[in-house]
Amino acid sequence: MTVATSNKLQPDWAIIIYMVVLHLVALTAFLPGTFSWSAVGVALFLHWVTGGLGITLGFHRLVTHRSFQTPKWLEYFLVFCGTLSCQGGPIDWVGMHRIHHLHSDQTLDPHDSNQGFWWSHMGWMLHDLPIRSEVPRFTKDINSDPVYVFLQNYFIPIQVALGVLLYLIGGWPFVVWGIFVRIVAVFHCTWLVNSATHQFGYRTYESGDRSTNCWWVAVLTYGEGWHNNHHAYQHSARHGMKWWEIDLTWMTIQLLQRLGLATKVKLVDQNEA
């Protein structure tokens, strides 16, 4: 099986329409009646909950790479937060990311950076990729768990329920900023890890691909921008290997350790790194 270039693939019109609608509504954020500073605050808070706790800590470091363990209730909570990012269901997200690591910057990589910035940033997800059929094989540890299956199947209704709650609390501005602006912002921050950190920055390790360390992506993604470090040592819970490579998610894991909620934390021997 191969991942073809975009001109050989069928467009996924459902995803294209989904992306267009989200971006168009987000662009209304500064129209009269849709802006308020409290709504911006809601968006920033939910950016951290869904992008930081959910995607970076939950989907990525905990579930995809199993770089540490938590009690099951906390794992489910973090995966729920990731589901609120609306980047598909957790099973698909984890499966596609594991495939990416196995074939990073090769033809089977879903977002192979050799096909250009646009492709690795978001072009790949706008097409019907044959490699998606491999997701069940890469997610045997989670794809029969009823909680994961529920979140996989109902991530859109869950988002709608959050939108209703925000509307009841703060009206339409809370919906525009807390749902649409926040989702689009978390989308692009996450996608920069696929695109920018395979194009810009520096390389500390020979990782067998084009991954780089990019400080400004690390700022936007709670530490995920130290991507070359991560690809060199993908099971490490800590991505910022140097003292100046600030990794907020690693700090969160350290806090969970102190609280007794993170165990079996995998790290790289600093002499080796």
mmCIF file of C-alpha atoms in Angstrom:
data_model
loop_
_atom_site.group_PDB
_atom_site.id
_atom_site.type_symbol
_atom_site.label_atom_id
_atom_site.label_comp_id
_atom_site.label_asym_id
_atom_site.label_seq_id
_atom_site.Cartn_x
_atom_site.Cartn_y
_atom_site.Cartn_z
ATOM 1 C CA MET A 1 0.000 0.000 0.000
ATOM 2 C CA THR A 2 1.268 3.486 -0.812
ATOM 3 C CA VAL A 3 0.193 7.020 -0.067
ATOM 4 C CA ALA A 4 -0.172 8.686 -3.435
ATOM 5 C CA THR A 5 0.286 12.363 -4.177
ATOM 6 C CA SER A 6 -2.805 14.534 -4.001
ATOM 7 C CA ASN A 7 -3.430 14.543 -7.756
ATOM 8 C CA LYS A 8 -3.911 10.750 -7.618
ATOM 9 C CA LEU A 9 -6.299 10.763 -4.687
ATOM 10 C CA GLN A 10 -10.011 11.419 -4.439
ATOM 11 C CA PRO A 11 -10.961 14.506 -2.401
ATOM 12 C CA ASP A 12 -12.868 13.824 0.796
ATOM 13 C CA TRP A 13 -15.708 16.300 0.321
ATOM 14 C CA ALA A 14 -17.201 15.744 3.776
ATOM 15 C CA ILE A 15 -13.919 16.808 5.403
ATOM 16 C CA ILE A 16 -13.467 19.698 2.957
ATOM 17 C CA ILE A 17 -16.932 21.083 3.718
ATOM 18 C CA TYR A 18 -16.360 20.545 7.459
ATOM 19 C CA MET A 19 -13.114 22.553 7.303
ATOM 20 C CA VAL A 20 -14.592 25.336 5.186
ATOM 21 C CA VAL A 21 -17.577 25.823 7.513
ATOM 22 C CA LEU A 22 -15.409 25.883 10.649
ATOM 23 C CA HIS A 23 -13.022 28.448 9.169
ATOM 24 C CA LEU A 24 -15.775 30.666 7.754
ATOM 25 C CA VAL A 25 -17.652 30.867 11.054
ATOM 26 C CA ALA A 26 -14.381 31.532 12.906
ATOM 27 C CA LEU A 27 -13.791 34.519 10.617
ATOM 28 C CA THR A 28 -16.935 36.171 12.019
ATOM 29 C CA ALA A 29 -15.314 36.462 15.438
ATOM 30 C CA PHE A 30 -14.719 40.221 15.188
ATOM 31 C CA LEU A 31 -18.096 41.153 13.757
ATOM 32 C CA PRO A 32 -20.431 43.269 15.911
ATOM 33 C CA GLY A 33 -22.147 41.092 18.480
ATOM 34 C CA THR A 34 -19.614 38.268 18.394
ATOM 35 C CA PHE A 35 -16.585 39.737 20.202
ATOM 36 C CA SER A 36 -16.084 40.022 23.933
ATOM 37 C CA TRP A 37 -13.005 39.678 26.095
ATOM 38 C CA SER A 38 -14.725 37.047 28.218
ATOM 39 C CA ALA A 39 -15.314 35.006 25.044
ATOM 40 C CA VAL A 40 -11.611 35.319 24.195
ATOM 41 C CA GLY A 41 -10.823 34.077 27.692
ATOM 42 C CA VAL A 42 -13.072 31.053 27.157
ATOM 43 C CA ALA A 43 -11.292 30.311 23.877
ATOM 44 C CA LEU A 44 -7.847 30.502 25.501
ATOM 45 C CA PHE A 45 -8.910 28.276 28.389
ATOM 46 C CA LEU A 46 -10.426 25.688 26.047
ATOM 47 C CA HIS A 47 -7.335 25.882 23.830
ATOM 48 C CA TRP A 48 -5.322 24.634 26.799
ATOM 49 C CA VAL A 49 -7.915 22.037 27.831
ATOM 50 C CA THR A 50 -8.345 20.567 24.343
ATOM 51 C CA GLY A 51 -4.940 21.228 22.790
ATOM 52 C CA GLY A 52 -2.704 20.971 25.860
ATOM 53 C CA LEU A 53 -4.386 18.451 28.156
ATOM 54 C CA GLY A 54 -6.274 16.687 25.368
ATOM 55 C CA ILE A 55 -4.100 16.430 22.263
ATOM 56 C CA THR A 56 -0.570 16.905 23.597
ATOM 57 C CA LEU A 57 -0.800 15.201 26.979
ATOM 58 C CA GLY A 58 -3.654 12.746 26.349
ATOM 59 C CA PHE A 59 -3.796 11.669 22.709
ATOM 60 C CA HIS A 60 -0.092 12.011 22.055
ATOM 61 C CA ARG A 61 2.208 11.347 24.990
ATOM 62 C CA LEU A 62 -0.125 9.156 27.045
ATOM 63 C CA VAL A 63 -2.058 7.055 24.536
ATOM 64 C CA THR A 64 -0.105 7.086 21.260
ATOM 65 C CA HIS A 65 3.341 6.569 22.790
ATOM 66 C CA ARG A 66 2.482 5.302 26.278
ATOM 67 C CA SER A 67 5.314 7.394 27.679
ATOM 68 C CA PHE A 68 3.670 7.265 31.108
ATOM 69 C CA GLN A 69 0.674 5.683 32.787
ATOM 70 C CA THR A 70 -2.261 7.147 34.686
ATOM 71 C CA PRO A 71 -5.301 5.739 36.461
ATOM 72 C CA LYS A 72 -7.896 4.760 33.889
ATOM 73 C CA TRP A 73 -10.321 7.497 34.959
ATOM 74 C CA LEU A 74 -7.679 10.133 34.288
ATOM 75 C CA GLU A 75 -6.776 8.582 30.939
ATOM 76 C CA TYR A 76 -10.437 8.721 29.918
ATOM 77 C CA PHE A 77 -10.697 12.341 31.069
ATOM 78 C CA LEU A 78 -7.649 13.389 29.035
ATOM 79 C CA VAL A 79 -8.906 11.504 25.987
ATOM 80 C CA PHE A 80 -12.276 13.223 26.400
ATOM 81 C CA CYS A 81 -10.468 16.581 26.391
ATOM 82 C CA GLY A 82 -8.692 15.547 23.189
ATOM 83 C CA THR A 83 -11.995 14.528 21.639
ATOM 84 C CA LEU A 84 -13.233 18.090 22.243
ATOM 85 C CA SER A 85 -10.523 19.295 19.836
ATOM 86 C CA CYS A 86 -12.729 17.853 17.069
ATOM 87 C CA GLN A 87 -9.741 16.416 15.175
ATOM 88 C CA GLY A 88 -11.641 13.216 14.495
ATOM 89 C CA GLY A 89 -12.117 10.455 17.029
ATOM 90 C CA PRO A 90 -9.306 9.305 19.344
ATOM 91 C CA ILE A 91 -8.925 5.923 17.645
ATOM 92 C CA ASP A 92 -8.329 7.477 14.228
ATOM 93 C CA TRP A 93 -6.008 10.138 15.665
ATOM 94 C CA VAL A 94 -3.841 7.656 17.539
ATOM 95 C CA GLY A 95 -3.755 5.191 14.652
ATOM 96 C CA MET A 96 -2.719 7.754 12.052
ATOM 97 C CA HIS A 97 -0.049 9.174 14.337
ATOM 98 C CA ARG A 98 1.446 5.744 14.995
ATOM 99 C CA ILE A 99 1.533 5.164 11.232
ATOM 100 C CA HIS A 100 3.287 8.522 10.826
ATOM 101 C CA HIS A 101 6.039 7.523 13.243
ATOM 102 C CA LEU A 102 6.567 4.156 11.594
ATOM 103 C CA HIS A 103 6.975 5.740 8.147
ATOM 104 C CA SER A 104 8.036 9.317 8.954
ATOM 105 C CA ASP A 105 8.746 11.284 5.759
ATOM 106 C CA GLN A 106 8.431 8.193 3.598
ATOM 107 C CA THR A 107 5.760 7.287 1.063
ATOM 108 C CA LEU A 108 3.526 5.593 3.656
ATOM 109 C CA ASP A 109 3.586 8.633 5.962
ATOM 110 C CA PRO A 110 0.098 10.209 5.764
ATOM 111 C CA HIS A 111 1.576 13.725 5.980
ATOM 112 C CA ASP A 112 4.950 13.147 4.332
ATOM 113 C CA SER A 113 6.731 16.525 4.461
ATOM 114 C CA ASN A 114 8.567 15.727 1.224
ATOM 115 C CA GLN A 115 5.298 16.551 -0.550
ATOM 116 C CA GLY A 116 5.443 20.166 0.620
ATOM 117 C CA PHE A 117 4.264 22.378 3.457
ATOM 118 C CA TRP A 118 0.599 22.521 2.393
ATOM 119 C CA TRP A 119 0.336 18.746 2.107
ATOM 120 C CA SER A 120 1.904 18.031 5.500
ATOM 121 C CA HIS A 121 -0.025 20.869 7.167
ATOM 122 C CA MET A 122 -3.561 19.998 6.080
ATOM 123 C CA GLY A 123 -3.735 18.893 2.442
ATOM 124 C CA TRP A 124 -3.365 15.239 3.363
ATOM 125 C CA MET A 125 -6.535 15.138 5.452
ATOM 126 C CA LEU A 126 -8.649 16.585 2.628
ATOM 127 C CA HIS A 127 -8.181 13.396 0.615
ATOM 128 C CA ASP A 128 -9.353 9.816 0.918
ATOM 129 C CA LEU A 129 -6.099 8.136 1.982
ATOM 130 C CA PRO A 130 -5.909 4.343 1.523
ATOM 131 C CA ILE A 131 -3.604 4.130 4.544
ATOM 132 C CA ARG A 132 -6.582 4.921 6.815
ATOM 133 C CA SER A 133 -7.663 1.304 6.420
ATOM 134 C CA GLU A 134 -4.592 0.344 8.485
ATOM 135 C CA VAL A 135 -5.799 2.211 11.600
ATOM 136 C CA PRO A 136 -7.472 -0.845 13.233
ATOM 137 C CA ARG A 137 -4.188 -2.758 13.049
ATOM 138 C CA PHE A 138 -2.351 0.045 14.834
ATOM 139 C CA THR A 139 -4.938 0.595 17.585
ATOM 140 C CA LYS A 140 -5.627 -2.885 18.930
ATOM 141 C CA ASP A 141 -4.980 -1.642 22.471
ATOM 142 C CA ILE A 142 -7.854 0.867 22.371
ATOM 143 C CA ASN A 143 -10.258 0.121 19.512
ATOM 144 C CA SER A 144 -12.423 -2.282 21.502
ATOM 145 C CA ASP A 145 -12.563 -0.125 24.633
ATOM 146 C CA PRO A 146 -16.200 1.071 24.915
ATOM 147 C CA VAL A 147 -15.182 4.555 26.104
ATOM 148 C CA TYR A 148 -12.854 5.059 23.144
ATOM 149 C CA VAL A 149 -15.470 3.677 20.755
ATOM 150 C CA PHE A 150 -18.111 6.053 22.143
ATOM 151 C CA LEU A 151 -15.814 9.072 21.817
ATOM 152 C CA GLN A 152 -14.812 7.964 18.322
ATOM 153 C CA ASN A 153 -18.407 7.677 17.136
ATOM 154 C CA TYR A 154 -19.894 10.731 18.855
ATOM 155 C CA PHE A 155 -17.209 13.431 18.845
ATOM 156 C CA ILE A 156 -19.441 15.758 16.778
ATOM 157 C CA PRO A 157 -22.548 15.468 19.044
ATOM 158 C CA ILE A 158 -20.252 15.969 22.054
ATOM 159 C CA GLN A 159 -19.009 19.212 20.474
ATOM 160 C CA VAL A 160 -22.585 20.306 19.800
ATOM 161 C CA ALA A 161 -23.436 19.693 23.465
ATOM 162 C CA LEU A 162 -20.476 21.865 24.476
ATOM 163 C CA GLY A 163 -21.710 24.565 22.103
ATOM 164 C CA VAL A 164 -25.171 24.512 23.682
ATOM 165 C CA LEU A 165 -23.626 24.797 27.147
ATOM 166 C CA LEU A 166 -21.482 27.763 26.060
ATOM 167 C CA TYR A 167 -24.515 29.443 24.494
ATOM 168 C CA LEU A 168 -26.465 29.112 27.737
ATOM 169 C CA ILE A 169 -23.542 30.597 29.678
ATOM 170 C CA GLY A 170 -22.453 33.437 27.404
ATOM 171 C CA GLY A 171 -24.536 33.564 24.248
ATOM 172 C CA TRP A 172 -23.335 33.540 20.643
ATOM 173 C CA PRO A 173 -19.891 35.133 21.345
ATOM 174 C CA PHE A 174 -19.009 32.209 23.613
ATOM 175 C CA VAL A 175 -20.020 29.794 20.833
ATOM 176 C CA VAL A 176 -18.028 31.588 18.113
ATOM 177 C CA TRP A 177 -14.888 31.927 20.215
ATOM 178 C CA GLY A 178 -15.191 28.852 22.435
ATOM 179 C CA ILE A 179 -16.073 26.480 19.600
ATOM 180 C CA PHE A 180 -15.143 27.803 16.156
ATOM 181 C CA VAL A 181 -12.164 30.081 16.827
ATOM 182 C CA ARG A 182 -10.741 27.697 19.398
ATOM 183 C CA ILE A 183 -11.147 24.623 17.180
ATOM 184 C CA VAL A 184 -9.482 26.332 14.210
ATOM 185 C CA ALA A 185 -6.647 27.639 16.394
ATOM 186 C CA VAL A 186 -5.983 24.209 17.917
ATOM 187 C CA PHE A 187 -6.186 22.666 14.431
ATOM 188 C CA HIS A 188 -3.446 24.857 13.031
ATOM 189 C CA CYS A 189 -1.263 24.632 16.121
ATOM 190 C CA THR A 190 -1.439 20.829 15.934
ATOM 191 C CA TRP A 191 -0.849 20.791 12.182
ATOM 192 C CA LEU A 192 2.270 22.955 12.551
ATOM 193 C CA VAL A 193 3.870 19.977 14.281
ATOM 194 C CA ASN A 194 3.337 17.988 11.061
ATOM 195 C CA SER A 195 4.449 20.794 8.746
ATOM 196 C CA ALA A 196 6.675 23.463 10.331
ATOM 197 C CA THR A 197 8.667 21.060 12.500
ATOM 198 C CA HIS A 198 9.605 19.072 9.417
ATOM 199 C CA GLN A 199 10.702 22.249 7.598
ATOM 200 C CA PHE A 200 12.076 24.892 9.995
ATOM 201 C CA GLY A 201 14.381 24.862 13.011
ATOM 202 C CA TYR A 202 17.427 22.897 14.066
ATOM 203 C CA ARG A 203 18.282 19.231 14.382
ATOM 204 C CA THR A 204 19.964 17.814 17.476
ATOM 205 C CA TYR A 205 19.698 14.133 16.582
ATOM 206 C CA GLU A 206 19.854 12.024 13.454
ATOM 207 C CA SER A 207 16.329 10.646 13.528
ATOM 208 C CA GLY A 208 16.093 9.201 10.009
ATOM 209 C CA ASP A 209 13.605 11.809 8.824
ATOM 210 C CA ARG A 210 13.271 15.595 8.393
ATOM 211 C CA SER A 211 11.993 16.396 11.891
ATOM 212 C CA THR A 212 13.299 19.599 13.491
ATOM 213 C CA ASN A 213 13.165 21.459 16.794
ATOM 214 C CA CYS A 214 11.222 24.717 16.395
ATOM 215 C CA TRP A 215 10.868 26.968 19.449
ATOM 216 C CA TRP A 216 7.817 28.934 18.317
ATOM 217 C CA VAL A 217 5.872 25.753 17.553
ATOM 218 C CA ALA A 218 6.826 24.535 21.043
ATOM 219 C CA VAL A 219 5.293 27.722 22.475
ATOM 220 C CA LEU A 220 2.048 27.209 20.558
ATOM 221 C CA THR A 221 1.743 23.499 21.324
ATOM 222 C CA TYR A 222 2.792 23.165 24.967
ATOM 223 C CA GLY A 223 6.175 21.638 24.102
ATOM 224 C CA GLU A 224 5.450 19.603 20.974
ATOM 225 C CA GLY A 225 7.748 21.776 18.844
ATOM 226 C CA TRP A 226 10.839 19.927 20.080
ATOM 227 C CA HIS A 227 9.958 17.462 17.376
ATOM 228 C CA ASN A 228 13.408 16.230 16.363
ATOM 229 C CA ASN A 229 14.003 15.256 19.989
ATOM 230 C CA HIS A 230 10.676 13.433 19.963
ATOM 231 C CA HIS A 231 11.351 11.535 16.743
ATOM 232 C CA ALA A 232 14.754 10.490 18.048
ATOM 233 C CA TYR A 233 13.239 9.258 21.336
ATOM 234 C CA GLN A 234 9.532 8.870 20.617
ATOM 235 C CA HIS A 235 8.672 7.066 23.852
ATOM 236 C CA SER A 236 10.170 9.744 26.090
ATOM 237 C CA ALA A 237 7.632 11.699 28.154
ATOM 238 C CA ARG A 238 9.987 14.680 27.992
ATOM 239 C CA HIS A 239 10.443 16.371 24.613
ATOM 240 C CA GLY A 240 12.472 19.413 25.647
ATOM 241 C CA MET A 241 15.806 17.703 26.311
ATOM 242 C CA LYS A 242 17.899 20.836 27.025
ATOM 243 C CA TRP A 243 17.214 23.099 30.011
ATOM 244 C CA TRP A 244 16.199 25.935 27.704
ATOM 245 C CA GLU A 245 13.819 23.799 25.600
ATOM 246 C CA ILE A 246 10.716 24.700 27.609
ATOM 247 C CA ASP A 247 8.217 21.841 27.643
ATOM 248 C CA LEU A 248 5.010 22.722 29.474
ATOM 249 C CA THR A 249 3.552 19.260 28.961
ATOM 250 C CA TRP A 250 6.568 17.664 30.622
ATOM 251 C CA MET A 251 6.024 20.032 33.550
ATOM 252 C CA THR A 252 2.416 18.834 33.714
ATOM 253 C CA ILE A 253 3.577 15.209 33.777
ATOM 254 C CA GLN A 254 5.990 16.067 36.605
ATOM 255 C CA LEU A 255 3.092 17.589 38.548
ATOM 256 C CA LEU A 256 1.028 14.453 37.988
ATOM 257 C CA GLN A 257 3.984 12.408 39.241
ATOM 258 C CA ARG A 258 4.123 14.414 42.463
ATOM 259 C CA LEU A 259 0.396 13.855 42.915
ATOM 260 C CA GLY A 260 0.833 10.120 42.372
ATOM 261 C CA LEU A 261 -1.212 10.238 39.152
ATOM 262 C CA ALA A 262 1.596 9.532 36.641
ATOM 263 C CA THR A 263 3.661 6.373 36.941
ATOM 264 C CA LYS A 264 6.129 4.395 34.827
ATOM 265 C CA VAL A 265 7.316 7.619 33.205
ATOM 266 C CA LYS A 266 9.713 6.854 30.361
ATOM 267 C CA LEU A 267 12.719 9.122 29.968
ATOM 268 C CA VAL A 268 15.968 9.221 28.027
ATOM 269 C CA ASP A 269 19.238 8.790 29.888
ATOM 270 C CA GLN A 270 20.618 12.342 29.816
ATOM 271 C CA ASN A 271 24.115 11.007 29.225
ATOM 272 C CA GLU A 272 22.793 9.300 26.111
ATOM 273 C CA ALA A 273 20.840 12.389 24.992
#
